XYZ file of C-alpha atoms in Angstrom:
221
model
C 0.000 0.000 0.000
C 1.057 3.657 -0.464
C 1.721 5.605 2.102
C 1.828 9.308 2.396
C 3.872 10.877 5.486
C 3.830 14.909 6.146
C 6.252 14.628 8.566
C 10.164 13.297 8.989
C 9.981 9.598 8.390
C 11.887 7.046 10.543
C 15.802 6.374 9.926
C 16.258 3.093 9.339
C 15.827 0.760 5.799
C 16.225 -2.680 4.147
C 19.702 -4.456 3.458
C 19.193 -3.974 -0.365
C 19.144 -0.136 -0.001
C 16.402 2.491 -0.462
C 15.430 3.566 -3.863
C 14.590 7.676 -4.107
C 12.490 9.311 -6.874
C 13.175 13.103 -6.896
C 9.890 14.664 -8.816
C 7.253 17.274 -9.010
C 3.602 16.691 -9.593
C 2.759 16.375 -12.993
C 0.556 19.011 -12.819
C -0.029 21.411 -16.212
C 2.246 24.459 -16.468
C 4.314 23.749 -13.638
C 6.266 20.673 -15.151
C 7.969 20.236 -18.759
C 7.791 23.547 -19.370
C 10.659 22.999 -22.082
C 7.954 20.931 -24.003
C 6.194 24.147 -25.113
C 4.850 25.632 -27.463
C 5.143 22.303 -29.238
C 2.777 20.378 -26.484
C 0.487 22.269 -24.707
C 0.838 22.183 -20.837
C -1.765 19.599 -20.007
C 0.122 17.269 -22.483
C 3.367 18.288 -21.482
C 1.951 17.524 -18.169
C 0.254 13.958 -19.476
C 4.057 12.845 -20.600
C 5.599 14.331 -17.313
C 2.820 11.624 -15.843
C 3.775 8.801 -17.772
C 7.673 9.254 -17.594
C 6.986 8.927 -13.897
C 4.828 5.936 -13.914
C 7.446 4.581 -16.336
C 9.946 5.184 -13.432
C 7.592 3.963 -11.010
C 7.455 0.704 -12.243
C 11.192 0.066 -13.131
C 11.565 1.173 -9.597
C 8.867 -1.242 -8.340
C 10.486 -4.261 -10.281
C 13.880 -3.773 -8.369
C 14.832 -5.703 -5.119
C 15.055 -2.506 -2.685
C 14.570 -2.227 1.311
C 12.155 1.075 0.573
C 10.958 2.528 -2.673
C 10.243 6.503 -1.825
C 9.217 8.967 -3.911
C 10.249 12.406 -3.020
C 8.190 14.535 -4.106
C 7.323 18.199 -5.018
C 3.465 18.336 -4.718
C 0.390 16.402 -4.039
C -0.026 12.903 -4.937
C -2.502 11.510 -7.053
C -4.187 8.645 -9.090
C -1.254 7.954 -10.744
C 0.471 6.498 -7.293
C 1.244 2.904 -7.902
C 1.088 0.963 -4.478
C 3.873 0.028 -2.950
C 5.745 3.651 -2.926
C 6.258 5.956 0.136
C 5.670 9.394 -0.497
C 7.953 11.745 1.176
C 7.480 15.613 1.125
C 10.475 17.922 0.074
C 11.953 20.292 2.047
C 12.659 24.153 0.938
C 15.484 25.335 -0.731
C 17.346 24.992 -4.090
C 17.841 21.960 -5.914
C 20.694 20.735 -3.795
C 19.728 21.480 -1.061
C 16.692 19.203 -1.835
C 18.917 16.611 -3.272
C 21.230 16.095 -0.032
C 18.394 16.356 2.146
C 16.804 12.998 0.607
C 19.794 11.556 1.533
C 19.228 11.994 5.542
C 15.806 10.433 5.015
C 17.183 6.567 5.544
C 20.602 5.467 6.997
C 22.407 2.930 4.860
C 22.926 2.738 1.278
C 20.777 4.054 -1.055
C 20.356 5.301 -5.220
C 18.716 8.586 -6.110
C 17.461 9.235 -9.334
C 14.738 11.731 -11.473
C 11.760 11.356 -12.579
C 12.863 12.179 -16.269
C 14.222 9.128 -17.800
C 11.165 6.393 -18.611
C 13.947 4.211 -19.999
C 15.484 3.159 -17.100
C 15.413 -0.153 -16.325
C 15.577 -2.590 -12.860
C 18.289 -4.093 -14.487
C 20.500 -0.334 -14.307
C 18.696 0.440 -11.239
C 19.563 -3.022 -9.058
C 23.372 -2.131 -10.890
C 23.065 0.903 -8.866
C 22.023 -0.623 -5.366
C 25.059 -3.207 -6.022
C 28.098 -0.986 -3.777
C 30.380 -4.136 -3.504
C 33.828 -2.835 -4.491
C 32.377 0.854 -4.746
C 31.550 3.940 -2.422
C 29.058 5.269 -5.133
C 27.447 5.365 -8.819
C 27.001 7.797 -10.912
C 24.531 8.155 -13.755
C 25.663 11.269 -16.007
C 22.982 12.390 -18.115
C 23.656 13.536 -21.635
C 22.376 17.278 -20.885
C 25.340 17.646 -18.518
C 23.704 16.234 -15.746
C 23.334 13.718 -13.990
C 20.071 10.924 -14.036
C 21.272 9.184 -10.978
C 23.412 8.814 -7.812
C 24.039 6.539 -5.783
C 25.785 6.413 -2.315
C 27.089 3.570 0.239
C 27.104 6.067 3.029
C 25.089 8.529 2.051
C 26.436 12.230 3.586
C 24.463 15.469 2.172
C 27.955 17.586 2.309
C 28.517 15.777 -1.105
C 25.770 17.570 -2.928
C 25.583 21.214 -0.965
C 26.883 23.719 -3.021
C 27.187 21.959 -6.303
C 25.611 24.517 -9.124
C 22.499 22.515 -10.668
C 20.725 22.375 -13.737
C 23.493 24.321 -15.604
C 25.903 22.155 -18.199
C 28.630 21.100 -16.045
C 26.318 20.127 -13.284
C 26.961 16.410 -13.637
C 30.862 17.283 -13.742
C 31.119 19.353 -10.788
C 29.134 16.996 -9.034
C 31.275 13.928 -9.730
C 34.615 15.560 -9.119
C 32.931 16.140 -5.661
C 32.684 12.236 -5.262
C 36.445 11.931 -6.248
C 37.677 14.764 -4.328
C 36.068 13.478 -1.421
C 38.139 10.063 -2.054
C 34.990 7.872 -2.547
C 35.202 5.004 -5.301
C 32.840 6.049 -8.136
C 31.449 3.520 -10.927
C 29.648 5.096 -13.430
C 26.173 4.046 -14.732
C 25.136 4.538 -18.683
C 24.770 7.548 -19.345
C 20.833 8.199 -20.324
C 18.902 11.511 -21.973
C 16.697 13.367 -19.534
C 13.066 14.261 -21.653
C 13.325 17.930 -21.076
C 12.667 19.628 -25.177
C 10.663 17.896 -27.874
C 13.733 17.001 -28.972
C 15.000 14.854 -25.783
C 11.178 13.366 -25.956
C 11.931 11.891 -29.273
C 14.735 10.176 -28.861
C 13.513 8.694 -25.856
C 10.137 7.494 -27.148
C 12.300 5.814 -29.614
C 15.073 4.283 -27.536
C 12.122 3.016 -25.231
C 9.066 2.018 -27.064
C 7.240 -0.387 -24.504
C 6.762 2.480 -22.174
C 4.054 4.258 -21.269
C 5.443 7.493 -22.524
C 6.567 6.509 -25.494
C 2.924 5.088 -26.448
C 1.903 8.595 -24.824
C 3.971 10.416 -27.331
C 3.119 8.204 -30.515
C -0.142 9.422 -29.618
C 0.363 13.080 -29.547
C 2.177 13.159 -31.985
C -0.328 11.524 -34.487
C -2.951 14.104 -33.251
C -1.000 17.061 -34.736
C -0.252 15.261 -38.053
């Protein structure tokens, strides 16, 4: 069952890690902006939805201690059971990003909301720290689509400059600098322009979204 908790939830999770989904409500106008004019915002909003069920269930299909989804917003119908909602905190993008990791002690794998073609297969990959202090997923934008962390410590992501092209850069020197082992994940395209949408839709075509965008796209023709 899904669970919903307004406050700070209990430290503590499962031997095969916890699993975090940073995202914002797919609510029109205030997600995927980057999608318009060539989507309106309640379909820019409809593909925001189904790249985060696509998520969802990847995330769902992978051995994990807790599956949380840390989110920006209200929950809704689109909620698969099984996922604990978690409220963000304030404060910029990193400052979100390192709090998630205080949420749980022990290991645990971050990722967006933004790339429906992730698979269990790359996200169990990610839970796996034998040999490693951490993973990185570096995102083809100049980001980054995932990190992971054996002992998770927020001073790793304070202060790194997000959603700018080096992002993804800055943030992994921090892993090295700090003298933590780093294994890199593929690196994966974030859907953020029509363009990224695309290519994704076509690198994932099982998906939700990429049915979701077929469909759109056919209405316009």
């Amino acid at each position: 069952m899904s669970t919903y908790r307004g406050d700070r939830p209990a430290r503590g999770g499962g031997d095969a890690g916890t699993l975090l989904v940073v995202a914002k409500a797919p609510v029109p106008g205030r997600v995927k902006t980057r999608l318009t004019p060539h989507f309106t915002p309640q379909q820019a909003a409809a593909l925001a939805r189904a790249a985060l069920q696509d998520t969802l269930d990847a995330v769902l299909a992978t051995p994990a201690g807790r599956r949380v989804l840390y989110l920006d917003g209200a929950p809704g119908h689109w909620l698969p059971e099984g996922i604990e909602v978690v409220p963000q905190c304030a404060g910029g993008l990193d400052v979100r990003l390192a709090a998630a990791f205080t949420l749980y002690e022990g290991p645990a794998l971050l990722i967006g909301m933004d790339t429906p073609q992730v698979t269990p297969e790359l996200l169990t990959r990610g839970l796996d720290f034998a040999g490693t202090d951490s993973w990185f997923g570096p995102a083809l934008d100049g980001g980054f689509w995932a990190l992971g962390l054996a002992e998770p410590d927020p001073a790793l992501l304070l202060g790194v400059p997000m959603s700018v092209p080096h992002t993804g850069a800055v943030q992994r020197q921090r892993l090295t600098t700090s003298g933590l082992a780093v294994r890199d994940l593929p690196a994966l395209c974030d859907v953020d322009t029509p363009d990224d949408a695309a290519r994704v839709a076509v690198s994932a075509p099982g998906t939700r979204f990429a049915a979701l965008y077929a469909e759109l796209r056919a209405a316009v023709r």
